[in-house]
Coordinates of C-alpha atoms and ligand atoms in Angstrom, one line a residue:
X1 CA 114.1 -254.4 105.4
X2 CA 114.7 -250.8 104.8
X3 CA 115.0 -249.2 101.7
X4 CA 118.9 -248.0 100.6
X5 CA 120.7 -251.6 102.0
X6 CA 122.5 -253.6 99.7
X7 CA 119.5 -256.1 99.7
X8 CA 117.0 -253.5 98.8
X9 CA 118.4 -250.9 97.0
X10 CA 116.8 -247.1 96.6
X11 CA 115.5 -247.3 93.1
X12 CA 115.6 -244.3 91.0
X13 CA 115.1 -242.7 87.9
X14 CA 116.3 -239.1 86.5
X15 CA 114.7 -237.9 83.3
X16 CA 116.6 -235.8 81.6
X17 CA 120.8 -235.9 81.2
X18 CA 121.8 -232.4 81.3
X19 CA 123.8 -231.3 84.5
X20 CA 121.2 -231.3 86.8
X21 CA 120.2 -234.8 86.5
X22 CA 124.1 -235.9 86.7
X23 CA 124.3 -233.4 90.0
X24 CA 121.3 -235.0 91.5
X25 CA 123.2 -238.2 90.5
X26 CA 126.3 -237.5 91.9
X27 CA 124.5 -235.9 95.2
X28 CA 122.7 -239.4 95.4
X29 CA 125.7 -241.6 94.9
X30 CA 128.4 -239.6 97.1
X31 CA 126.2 -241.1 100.3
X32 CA 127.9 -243.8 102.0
X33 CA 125.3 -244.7 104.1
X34 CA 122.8 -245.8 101.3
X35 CA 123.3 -247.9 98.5
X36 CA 121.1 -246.3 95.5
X37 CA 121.1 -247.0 91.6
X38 CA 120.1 -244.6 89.2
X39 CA 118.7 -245.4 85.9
X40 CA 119.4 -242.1 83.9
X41 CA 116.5 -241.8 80.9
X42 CA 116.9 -239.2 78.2
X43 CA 115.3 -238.4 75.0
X44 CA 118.5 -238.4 72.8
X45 CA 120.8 -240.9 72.5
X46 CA 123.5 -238.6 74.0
X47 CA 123.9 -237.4 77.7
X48 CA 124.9 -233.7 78.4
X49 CA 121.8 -232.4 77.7
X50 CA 122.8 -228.2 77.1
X51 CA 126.2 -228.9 77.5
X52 CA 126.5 -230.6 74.5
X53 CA 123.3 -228.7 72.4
X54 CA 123.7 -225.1 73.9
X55 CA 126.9 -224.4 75.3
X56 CA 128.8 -222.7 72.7
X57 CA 131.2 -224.6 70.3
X58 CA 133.7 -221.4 71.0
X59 CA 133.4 -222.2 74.9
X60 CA 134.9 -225.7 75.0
X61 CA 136.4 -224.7 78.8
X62 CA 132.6 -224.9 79.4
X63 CA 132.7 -228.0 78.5
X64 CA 135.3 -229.6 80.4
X65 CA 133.0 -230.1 82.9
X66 CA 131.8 -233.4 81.0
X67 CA 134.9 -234.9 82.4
X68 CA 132.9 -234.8 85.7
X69 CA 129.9 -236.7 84.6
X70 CA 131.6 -239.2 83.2
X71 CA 132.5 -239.9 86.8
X72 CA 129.5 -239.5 87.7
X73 CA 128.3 -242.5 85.0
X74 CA 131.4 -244.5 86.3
X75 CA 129.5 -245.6 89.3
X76 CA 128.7 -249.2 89.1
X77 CA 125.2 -247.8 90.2
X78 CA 124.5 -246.0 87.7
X79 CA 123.0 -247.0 84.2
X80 CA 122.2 -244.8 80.9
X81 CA 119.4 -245.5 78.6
X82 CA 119.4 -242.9 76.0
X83 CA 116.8 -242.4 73.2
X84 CA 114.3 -242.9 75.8
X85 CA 111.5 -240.6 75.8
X86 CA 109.2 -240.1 78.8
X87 CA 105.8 -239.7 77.4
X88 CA 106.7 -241.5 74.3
X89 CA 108.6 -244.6 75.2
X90 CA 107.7 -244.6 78.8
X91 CA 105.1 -242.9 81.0
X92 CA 105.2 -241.8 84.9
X93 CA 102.6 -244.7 85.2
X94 CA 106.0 -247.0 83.9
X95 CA 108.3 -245.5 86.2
X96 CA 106.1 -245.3 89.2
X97 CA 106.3 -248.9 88.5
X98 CA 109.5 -249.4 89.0
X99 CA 111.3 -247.1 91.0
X100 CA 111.0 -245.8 94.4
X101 CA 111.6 -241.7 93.4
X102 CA 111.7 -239.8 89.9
X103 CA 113.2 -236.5 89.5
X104 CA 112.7 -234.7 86.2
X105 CA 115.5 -232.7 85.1
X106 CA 114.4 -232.2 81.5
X107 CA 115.2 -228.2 81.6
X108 CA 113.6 -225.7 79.2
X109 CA 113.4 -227.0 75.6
X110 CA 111.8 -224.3 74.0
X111 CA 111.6 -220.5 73.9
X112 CA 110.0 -217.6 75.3
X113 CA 107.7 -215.2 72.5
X114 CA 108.2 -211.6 72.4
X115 CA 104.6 -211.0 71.7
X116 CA 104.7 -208.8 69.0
X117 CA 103.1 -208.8 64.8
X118 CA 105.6 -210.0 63.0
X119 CA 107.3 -212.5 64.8
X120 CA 106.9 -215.2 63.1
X121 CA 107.3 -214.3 59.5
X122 CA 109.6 -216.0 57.4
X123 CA 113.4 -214.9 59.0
X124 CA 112.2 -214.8 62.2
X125 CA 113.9 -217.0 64.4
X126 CA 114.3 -218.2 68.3
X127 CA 118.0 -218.0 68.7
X128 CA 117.4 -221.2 70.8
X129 CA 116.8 -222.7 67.3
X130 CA 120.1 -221.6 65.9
X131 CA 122.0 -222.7 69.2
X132 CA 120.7 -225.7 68.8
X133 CA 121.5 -225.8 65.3
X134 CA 125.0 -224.8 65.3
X135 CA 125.8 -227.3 68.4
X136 CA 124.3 -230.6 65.8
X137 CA 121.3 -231.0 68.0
X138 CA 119.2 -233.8 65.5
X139 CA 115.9 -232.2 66.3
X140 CA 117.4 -229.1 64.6
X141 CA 119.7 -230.5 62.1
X142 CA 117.5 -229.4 58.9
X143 CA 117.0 -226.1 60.4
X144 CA 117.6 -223.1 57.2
X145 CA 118.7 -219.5 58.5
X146 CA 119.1 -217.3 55.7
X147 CA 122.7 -216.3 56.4
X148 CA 123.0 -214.3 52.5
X149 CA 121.4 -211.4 54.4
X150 CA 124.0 -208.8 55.1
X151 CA 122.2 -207.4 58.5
X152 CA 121.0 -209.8 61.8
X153 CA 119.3 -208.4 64.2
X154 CA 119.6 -210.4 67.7
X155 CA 116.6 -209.3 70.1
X156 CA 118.0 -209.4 73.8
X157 CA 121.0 -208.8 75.9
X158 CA 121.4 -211.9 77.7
X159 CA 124.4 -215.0 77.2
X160 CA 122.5 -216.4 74.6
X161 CA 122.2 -213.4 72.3
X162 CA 126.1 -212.6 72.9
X163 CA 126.7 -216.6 71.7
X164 CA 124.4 -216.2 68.9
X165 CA 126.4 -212.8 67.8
X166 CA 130.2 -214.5 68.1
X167 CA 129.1 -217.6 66.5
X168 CA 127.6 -215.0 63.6
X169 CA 130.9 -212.8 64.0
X170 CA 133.4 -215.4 63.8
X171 CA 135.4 -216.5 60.9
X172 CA 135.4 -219.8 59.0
X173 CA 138.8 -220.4 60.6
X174 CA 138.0 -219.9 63.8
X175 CA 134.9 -221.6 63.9
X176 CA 136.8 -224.7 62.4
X177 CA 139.0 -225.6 65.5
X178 CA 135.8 -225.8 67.4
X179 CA 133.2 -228.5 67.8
X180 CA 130.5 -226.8 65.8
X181 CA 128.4 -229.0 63.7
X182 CA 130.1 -229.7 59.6
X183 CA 126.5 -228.6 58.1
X184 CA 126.8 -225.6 60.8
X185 CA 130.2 -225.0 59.8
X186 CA 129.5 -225.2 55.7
X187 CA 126.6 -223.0 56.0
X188 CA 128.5 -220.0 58.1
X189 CA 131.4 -220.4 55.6
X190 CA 129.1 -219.2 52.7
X191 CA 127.6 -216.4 55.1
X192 CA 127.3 -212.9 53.9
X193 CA 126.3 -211.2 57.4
X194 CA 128.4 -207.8 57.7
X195 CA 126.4 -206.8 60.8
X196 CA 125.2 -207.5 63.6
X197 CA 122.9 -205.8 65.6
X198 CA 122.6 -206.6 69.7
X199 CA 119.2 -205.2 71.1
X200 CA 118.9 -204.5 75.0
X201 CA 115.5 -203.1 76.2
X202 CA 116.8 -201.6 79.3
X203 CA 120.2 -199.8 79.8
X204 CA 123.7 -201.1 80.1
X205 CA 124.0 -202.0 84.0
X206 CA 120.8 -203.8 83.4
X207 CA 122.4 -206.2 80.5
X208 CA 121.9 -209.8 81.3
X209 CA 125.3 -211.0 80.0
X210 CA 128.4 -211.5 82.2
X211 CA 131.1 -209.5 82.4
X212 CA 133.5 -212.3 80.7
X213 CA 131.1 -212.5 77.8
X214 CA 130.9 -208.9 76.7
X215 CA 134.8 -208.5 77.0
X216 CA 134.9 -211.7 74.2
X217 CA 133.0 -209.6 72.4
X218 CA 135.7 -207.0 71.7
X219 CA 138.5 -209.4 71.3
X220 CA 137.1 -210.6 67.8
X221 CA 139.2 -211.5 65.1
X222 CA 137.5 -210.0 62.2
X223 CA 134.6 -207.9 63.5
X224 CA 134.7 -204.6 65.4
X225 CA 132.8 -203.6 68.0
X226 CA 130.2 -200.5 68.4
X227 CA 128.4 -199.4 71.4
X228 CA 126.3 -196.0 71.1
X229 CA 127.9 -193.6 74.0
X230 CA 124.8 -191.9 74.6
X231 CA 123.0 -195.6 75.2
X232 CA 125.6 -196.6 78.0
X233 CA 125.9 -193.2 79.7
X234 CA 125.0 -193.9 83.6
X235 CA 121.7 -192.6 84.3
X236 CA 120.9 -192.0 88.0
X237 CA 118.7 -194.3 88.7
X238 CA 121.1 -197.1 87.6
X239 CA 123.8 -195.6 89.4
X240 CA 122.3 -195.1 92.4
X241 CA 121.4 -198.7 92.4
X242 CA 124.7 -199.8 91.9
X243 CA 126.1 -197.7 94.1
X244 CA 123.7 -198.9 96.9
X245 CA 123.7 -202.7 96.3
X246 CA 128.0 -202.3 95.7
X247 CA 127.0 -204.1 92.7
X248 CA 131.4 -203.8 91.6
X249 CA 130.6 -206.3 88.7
X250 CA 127.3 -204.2 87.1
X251 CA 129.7 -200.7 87.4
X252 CA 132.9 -202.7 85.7
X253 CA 129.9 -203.7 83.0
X254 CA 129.2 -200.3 82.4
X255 CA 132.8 -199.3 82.1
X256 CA 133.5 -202.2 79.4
X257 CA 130.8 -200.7 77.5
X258 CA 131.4 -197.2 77.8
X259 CA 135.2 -198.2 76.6
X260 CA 133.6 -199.9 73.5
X261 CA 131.8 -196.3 72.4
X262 CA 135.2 -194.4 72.9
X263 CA 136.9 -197.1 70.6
X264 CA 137.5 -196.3 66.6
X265 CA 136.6 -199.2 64.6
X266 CA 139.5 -200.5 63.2
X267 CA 138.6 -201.8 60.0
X268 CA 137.6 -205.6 60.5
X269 CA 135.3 -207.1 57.9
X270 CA 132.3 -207.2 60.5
X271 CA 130.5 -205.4 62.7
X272 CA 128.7 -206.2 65.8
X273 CA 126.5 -203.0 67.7
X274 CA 125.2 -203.1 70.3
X275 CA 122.1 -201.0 72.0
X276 CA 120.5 -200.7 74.7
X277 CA 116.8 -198.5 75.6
X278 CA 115.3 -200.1 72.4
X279 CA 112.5 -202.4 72.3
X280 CA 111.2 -204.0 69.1
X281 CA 107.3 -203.8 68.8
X282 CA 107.0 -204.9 65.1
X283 CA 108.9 -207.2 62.9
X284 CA 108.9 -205.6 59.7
X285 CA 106.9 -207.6 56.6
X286 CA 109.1 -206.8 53.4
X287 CA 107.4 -208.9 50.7
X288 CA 106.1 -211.8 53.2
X289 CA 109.3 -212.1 54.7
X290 CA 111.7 -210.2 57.6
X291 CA 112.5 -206.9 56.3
X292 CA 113.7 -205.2 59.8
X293 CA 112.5 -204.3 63.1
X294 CA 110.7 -201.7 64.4
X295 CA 112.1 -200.2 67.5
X296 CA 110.6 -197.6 70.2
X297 CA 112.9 -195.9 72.4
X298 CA 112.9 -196.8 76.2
X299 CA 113.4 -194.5 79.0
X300 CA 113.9 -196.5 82.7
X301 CA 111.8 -196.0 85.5
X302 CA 111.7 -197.6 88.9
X303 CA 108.8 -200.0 89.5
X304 CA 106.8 -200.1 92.4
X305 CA 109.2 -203.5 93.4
X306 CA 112.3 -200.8 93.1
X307 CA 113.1 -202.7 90.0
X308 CA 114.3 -200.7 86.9
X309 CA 112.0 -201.5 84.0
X310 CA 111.9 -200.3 80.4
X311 CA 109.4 -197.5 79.5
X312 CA 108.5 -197.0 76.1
X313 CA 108.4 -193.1 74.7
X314 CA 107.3 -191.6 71.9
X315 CA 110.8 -192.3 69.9
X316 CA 110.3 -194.7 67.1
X317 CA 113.0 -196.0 64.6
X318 CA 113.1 -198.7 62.0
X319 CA 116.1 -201.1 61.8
X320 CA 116.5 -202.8 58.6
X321 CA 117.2 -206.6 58.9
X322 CA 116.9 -209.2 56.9
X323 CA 117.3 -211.8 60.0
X324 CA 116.0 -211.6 63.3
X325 CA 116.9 -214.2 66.2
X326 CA 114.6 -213.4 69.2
X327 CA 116.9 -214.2 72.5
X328 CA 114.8 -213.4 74.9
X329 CA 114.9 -216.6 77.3
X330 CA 114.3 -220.5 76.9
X331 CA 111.2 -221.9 78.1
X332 CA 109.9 -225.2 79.8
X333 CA 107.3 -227.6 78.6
X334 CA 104.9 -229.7 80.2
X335 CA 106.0 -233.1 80.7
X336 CA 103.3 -235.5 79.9
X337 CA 101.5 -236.9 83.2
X338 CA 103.6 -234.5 85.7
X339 CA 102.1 -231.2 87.2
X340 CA 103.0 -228.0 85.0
X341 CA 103.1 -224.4 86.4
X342 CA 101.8 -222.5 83.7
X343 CA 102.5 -218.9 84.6
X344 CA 106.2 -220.0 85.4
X345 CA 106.7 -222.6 82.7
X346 CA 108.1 -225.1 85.2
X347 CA 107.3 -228.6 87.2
X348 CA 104.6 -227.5 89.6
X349 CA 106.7 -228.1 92.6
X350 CA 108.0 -226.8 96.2
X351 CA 112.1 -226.8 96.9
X352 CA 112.1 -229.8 94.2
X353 CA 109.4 -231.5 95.5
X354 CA 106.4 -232.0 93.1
X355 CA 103.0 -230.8 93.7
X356 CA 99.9 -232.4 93.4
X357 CA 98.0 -230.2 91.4
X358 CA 94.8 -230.0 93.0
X359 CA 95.9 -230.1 96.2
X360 CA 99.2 -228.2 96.1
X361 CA 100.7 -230.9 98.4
X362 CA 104.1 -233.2 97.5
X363 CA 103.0 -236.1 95.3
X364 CA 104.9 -238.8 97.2
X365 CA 108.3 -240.1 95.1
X366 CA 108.4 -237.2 92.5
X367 CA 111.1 -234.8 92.5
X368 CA 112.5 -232.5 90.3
X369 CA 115.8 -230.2 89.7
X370 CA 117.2 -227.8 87.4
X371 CA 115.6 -225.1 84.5
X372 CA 112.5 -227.3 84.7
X373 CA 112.3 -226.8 89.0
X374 CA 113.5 -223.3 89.2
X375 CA 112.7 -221.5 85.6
X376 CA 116.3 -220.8 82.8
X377 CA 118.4 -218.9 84.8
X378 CA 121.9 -219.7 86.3
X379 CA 125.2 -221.2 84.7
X380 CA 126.1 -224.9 84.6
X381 CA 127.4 -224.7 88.4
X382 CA 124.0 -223.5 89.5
X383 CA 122.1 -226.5 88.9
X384 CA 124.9 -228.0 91.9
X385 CA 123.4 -226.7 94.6
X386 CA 120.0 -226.8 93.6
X387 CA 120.2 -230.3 92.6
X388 CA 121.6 -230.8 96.1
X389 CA 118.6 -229.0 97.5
X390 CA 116.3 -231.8 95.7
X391 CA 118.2 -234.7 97.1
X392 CA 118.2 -233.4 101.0
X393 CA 114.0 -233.3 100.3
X394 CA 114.7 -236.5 98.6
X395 CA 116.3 -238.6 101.1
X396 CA 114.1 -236.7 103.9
X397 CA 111.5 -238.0 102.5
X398 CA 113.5 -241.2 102.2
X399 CA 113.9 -241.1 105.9
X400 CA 110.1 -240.3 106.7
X401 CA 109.4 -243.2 105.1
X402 CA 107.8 -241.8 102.1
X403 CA 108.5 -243.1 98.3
X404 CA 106.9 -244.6 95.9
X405 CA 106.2 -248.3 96.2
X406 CA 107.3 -249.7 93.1
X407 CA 105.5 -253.8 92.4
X408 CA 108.5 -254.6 90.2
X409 CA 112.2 -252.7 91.5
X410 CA 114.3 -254.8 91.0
X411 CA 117.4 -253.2 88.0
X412 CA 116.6 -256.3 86.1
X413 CA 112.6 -255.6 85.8
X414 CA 113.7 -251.7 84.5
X415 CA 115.6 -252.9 81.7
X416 CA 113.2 -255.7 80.2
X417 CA 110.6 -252.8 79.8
X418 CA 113.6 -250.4 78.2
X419 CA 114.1 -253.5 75.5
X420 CA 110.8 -254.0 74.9
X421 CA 109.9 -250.6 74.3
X422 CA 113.1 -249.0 73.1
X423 CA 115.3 -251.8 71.9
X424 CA 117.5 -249.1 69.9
X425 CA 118.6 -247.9 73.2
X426 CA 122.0 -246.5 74.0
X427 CA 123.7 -247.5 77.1
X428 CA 126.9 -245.2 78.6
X429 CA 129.7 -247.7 76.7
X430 CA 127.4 -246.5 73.5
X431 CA 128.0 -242.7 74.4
X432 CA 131.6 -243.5 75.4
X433 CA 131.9 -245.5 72.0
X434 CA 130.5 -242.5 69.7
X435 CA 132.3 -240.1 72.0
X436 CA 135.7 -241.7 70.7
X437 CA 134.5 -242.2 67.2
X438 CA 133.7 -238.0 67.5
X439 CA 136.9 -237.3 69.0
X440 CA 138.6 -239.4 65.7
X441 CA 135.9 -237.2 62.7
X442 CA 137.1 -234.2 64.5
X443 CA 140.8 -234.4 64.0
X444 CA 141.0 -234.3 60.3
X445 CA 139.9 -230.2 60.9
X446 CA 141.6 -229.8 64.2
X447 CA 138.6 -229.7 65.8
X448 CA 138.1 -231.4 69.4
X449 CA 135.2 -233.8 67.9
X450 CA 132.8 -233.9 65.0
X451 CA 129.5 -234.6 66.1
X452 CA 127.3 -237.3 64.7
X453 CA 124.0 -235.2 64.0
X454 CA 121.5 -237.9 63.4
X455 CA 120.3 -240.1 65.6
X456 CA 120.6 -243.2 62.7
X457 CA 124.0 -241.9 61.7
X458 CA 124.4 -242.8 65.6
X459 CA 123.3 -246.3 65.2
X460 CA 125.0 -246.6 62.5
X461 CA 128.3 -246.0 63.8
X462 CA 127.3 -248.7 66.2
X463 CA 126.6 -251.1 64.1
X464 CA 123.1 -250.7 64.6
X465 CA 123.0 -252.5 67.7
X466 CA 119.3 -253.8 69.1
X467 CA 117.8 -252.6 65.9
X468 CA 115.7 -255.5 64.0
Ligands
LIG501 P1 118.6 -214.2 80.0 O1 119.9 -214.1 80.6 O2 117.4 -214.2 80.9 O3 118.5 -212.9 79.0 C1 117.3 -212.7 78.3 C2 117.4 -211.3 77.6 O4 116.2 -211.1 76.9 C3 117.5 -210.1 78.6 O5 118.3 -209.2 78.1 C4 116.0 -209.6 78.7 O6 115.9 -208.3 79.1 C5 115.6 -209.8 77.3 N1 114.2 -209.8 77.1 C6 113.3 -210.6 77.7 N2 112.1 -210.4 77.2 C7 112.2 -209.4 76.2 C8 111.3 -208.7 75.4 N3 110.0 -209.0 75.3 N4 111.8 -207.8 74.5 C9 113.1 -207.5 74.5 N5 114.0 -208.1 75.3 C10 113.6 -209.1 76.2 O7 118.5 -215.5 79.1 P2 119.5 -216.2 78.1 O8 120.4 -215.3 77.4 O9 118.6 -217.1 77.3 O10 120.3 -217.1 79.0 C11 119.8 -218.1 79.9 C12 120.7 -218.5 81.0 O11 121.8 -219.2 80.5 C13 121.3 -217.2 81.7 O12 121.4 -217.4 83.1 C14 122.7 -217.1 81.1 O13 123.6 -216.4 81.8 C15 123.0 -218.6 80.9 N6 124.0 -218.7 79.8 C16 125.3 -218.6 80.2 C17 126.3 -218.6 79.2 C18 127.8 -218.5 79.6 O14 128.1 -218.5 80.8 N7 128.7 -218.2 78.7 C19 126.0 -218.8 77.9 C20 124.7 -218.9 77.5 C21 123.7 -218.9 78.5 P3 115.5 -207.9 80.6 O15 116.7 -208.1 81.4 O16 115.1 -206.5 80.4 O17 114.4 -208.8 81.0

C-alpha cells in the first residue's frame, strides 16, 4: 500500500511554527491526491513563531496574516504540540521514529556579532534581544535595557534597526493601542531617550530597509527626523548602478532621504538621525559600561563582484551613547542531531533537502524551509514560495519512493511519546483558548491583545491542564 492513501497516511513533522513551517503545511495539505497529517512541534507554547515575537507591535497589518494559519491549523490533519523542544523533549532519533519526512523550520534565533572591542560591555545590546523583548517573547521577558539614557545608538540600516528606532521613538500613547508587551510598555513609558541615532555603513541607495519603512519614519508623532545631506548625496558609483539595474525603488529611496536633509525639524520632543558611510569599530568603555561608539568614516568602492562595499578612511569620530543595539542581522543555530552549515549559519542542505554531512548527499526524509534553509532575509511572503520549493523535493522524493521508514506511524503512537515526555503540552484549541483570553487583557487599554509572557502564566490561564 502506498504511502499518502487514507489507509496509510504520509506522516510528517514540522519543527518550528513560524510561517514557513505553516507554508510548508498548507503546500502539503492543499494536495488532493494525498492524504498527509502534520504534526506541527515548536519550542513555545504559542505558534507564529516571528510573527508573534518579531514583527513589530506597531505593524499589526503584518499580522493579519495569522488569520491564514489558522486555516492552515483548521485542517483535520493537522495537530499542534507546543512547548515541545526538539533536542530537549524530543530528538531526530524520536521523530525518525515516527514519521515518514521532517522539515525544520526553526529560523534564525539568534544574532549576528559585529566583531568589534566593546561589544559586549554592559549597554550593549542585539536589537534581536529588544525585539524580542518588546513583542513578550518569555525567553526575553526579564531582559533590562537601560532606557534613562538620553542617546541610543542603533548599529545597521536594515528593517530591524528602523523597528527598533520607532518602537524607541514612539510615545506611551501610541504604543498603548498596540500589542506590545505591559512590562514593555511600563518600561518605555518611564524612558528618557531624546535621540536616536540610525548607523548605515554604506550609502543611502545601499540601505537595507524598504521604501514603506523609512517613509514611517518621518510620519512620527513626536520625533523629528534628521538625515545628514552630504551622507545621502548620490555618488556615481551608486547612481550608475541604479541607473543600470532600473533599480526605480533604490532612486525613490534616495529621494525620501534626500527630502528628510532639506526638512527643518519642527520641534517634536525626539529625534531620530540617521547616517550612512559610518562604521563603528569600537564601543566606547565609560566607567565599565557603554559610553558611545566610535565611528570611521566610509568611502564606497566597487568590489571585484561589482558589489558596492564600505571602505574605511582615515576619518574618525566619536558618538556619545549611552545605549547601543547592534542590528546587524539574525542568525541560525545548530539544531541538535541535524547537519549545520557553519559559514552560512543554516541547515546543511540543497533546495530544502538536507545534507548528509560527510557525504554532501540528501539524508533521506529530512527537509527543511525558511531563515534556517536559506539564511534571514526576505519578508513573511518569502518563506511561500520557498516553502513550496521544499514540498515539490518533498513529495518527489515521495514519489521516488524515498522517506523515512518510521516502526511506529501511526498519529496515535506520536502523541503517547508527546504525553510522556511533555505532558504540559499545548494543543491548537490551547492557542485558540489563550488567543481569546489575550484578545479579552487587551481591551481594557484598547489594545488588540495583551500577551501572556510566561509560559506558566500560560498554563495557568488554562487551568494547568496535563500538569501533575
Ligand atoms: P538586514 O536587512 O540584513 O539588515 C542588516 C543591516 O546591518 C544592513 O544595513 C547591513 O549593512 C548592516 N550590517 C551588517 N553587518 C554590519 C557590520 N558589521 N557593521 C555595520 N553594519 C552592518 O537584516 P534585518 O534588519 O535584521 O532584517 C532581516 C530581514 O527581515 C530583512 O529581510 C528585513 O527586510 C526583514 N524585516 C522586514 C520588516 C518589514 O517588512 N517591516 C521588519 C523587520 C524585518 P550592509 O547592507 O552594508 O551589509
Amino acid at each position: 500500500m502506498s504511502i499518502g492513501t487514507a489507509e496509510r497516511p504520509l506522516r510528517v513533522a514540522v519543527v518550528g511554527a513560524g510561517p514557513a513551517g505553516f507554508y510548508t503545511v498548507e503546500h502539503l495539505l492543499r494536495r488532493p491526491d494525498l492524504v498527509v497529517e502534520v504534526d506541527m512541534f515548536d519550542r513555545l507554547p504559542t505558534p507564529y513563531g516571528l510573527v508573534r515575537a518579531g514583527v513589530a507591535p506597531d505593524h499589526q497589518k503584518i499580522k493579519a496574516v495569522t488569520a491564514a494559519f489558522d486555516k492552515v491549523a483548521a485542517h483535520p490533519g493537522f495537530r499542534f504540540y507546543g512547548g515541545v523542544e526538539l533536542g530537549k523533549d524530543v530528538t531526530v532519533s524520536d521523530l525518525r521514529t515516527h514519521y515518514h519526512q521532517i522539515v525544520y523550520c526553526t529560523g534564525a534565533q539568534t544574532d549576528r556579532r559585529m566583531g568589534i572591542p566593546g561589544e559586549d560591555l554592559p549597554g550593549s545590546h542585539p536589537a534581536t534581544e529588544f525585539v524580542a523583548w518588546y513583542n513578550g517573547h518569555p525567553d526575553y521577558r526579564d531582559c533590562q535595557f537601560d532606557l534613562s539614557q538620553e542617546r541610543v545608538a542603533v548599529v545597521g540600516v536594515g528593517n530591524v534597526a528602523v523597528d527598533v528606532a520607532r518602537i524607541l521613538c514612539r510615545t506611551p500613547e501610541e504604543l498603548a493601542v498596540t500589542d506590545i508587551a505591559e512590562h514593555a510598555l511600563e518600561a518605555l513609558r518611564e524612558s528618557r531617550v531624546r535621540e536616536v541615532y540610525l548607523l548605515g555603513r554604506r550609502g543611502a541607495a545601499q540601505a537595507a530597509f524598504t521604501n514603506p519603512e523609512i517613509k514611517e519614519l518621518g510620519e512620527m508623532q513626536d520625533a523629528d527626523i534628521s538625515v545628514l545631506p552630504d551622507e545621502v548625496e548620490l555618488d556615481p558609483l551608486s547612481r550608475t548602478s541604479l541607473e543600470q539595474t532600473n533599480d526605480r525603488v533604490g532612486l525613490k529611496k534616495v529621494e525620501i532621504l534626500q527630502a528628510y536633509a532639506r526638512r527643518a525639524p519642527s520641534g517634536k520632543r525626539r529625534r531620530l538621525v540617521v547616517r550612512f558611510l559610518v562604521s563603528p569599530v569600537a564601543v566606547l568603555d565609560e566607567g565599565g559600561a557603554v559610553g558611545g561608539l566610535r565611528l570611521v568614516r566610509n568611502r564606497l568602492v566597487a568590489s571585484a563582484a561589482g558589489t558596492i562595499q564600505a571602505q574605511p578612511t582615515e576619518q574618525v569620530e566619536d558618538l556619545t551613547a549611552g545605549l547601543v543595539f547592534r542590528s546587524v542581522g539574525y542568525r541560525g543555530v545548530p539544531l541538535p542531531g541535524v547537519p549545520f552549515d557553519e559559514k552560512w549559519s543554516v541547515v546543511l542542505n540543497e533546495k530544502g533537502r538536507v545534507l548528509d554531512a560527510d557525504t554532501k548527499q540528501p539524508l533521506p526524509g529530512e527537509y527543511t524551509a525558511g531563515w534556517i534553509k536559506r539564511g534571514p532575509s526576505g519578508v513573511i511572503g518569502t518563506n511561500k514560495p520557498d516553502a513550496g520549493e521544499t514540498v515539490t523535493a518533498m513529495l518527489d522524493d515521495l514519489a521516488a519512493g524515498h522517506t523515512l521508514q518510521p516502526t511506529e506511524p501511526e498519529a496515535a503512537a506520536a502523541e503517547r511519546l508527546v504525553h510522556q515526555r511533555q505532558p504540559a503540552y499545548i494543543a491548537y484549541a490551547d492557542w485558540l483558548r489563550l488567543n481569546e483570553l489575550e484578545i479579552a487583557r487587551g481591551r481594557a487599554r484598547g489594545a488588540p491583545r495583551a500577551k501572556f509572557t510566561r509560559i506558566d502564566e500560560m498554563l495557568a490561564a488554562l487551568g494547568n491542564r496535563g500538569r501533575s
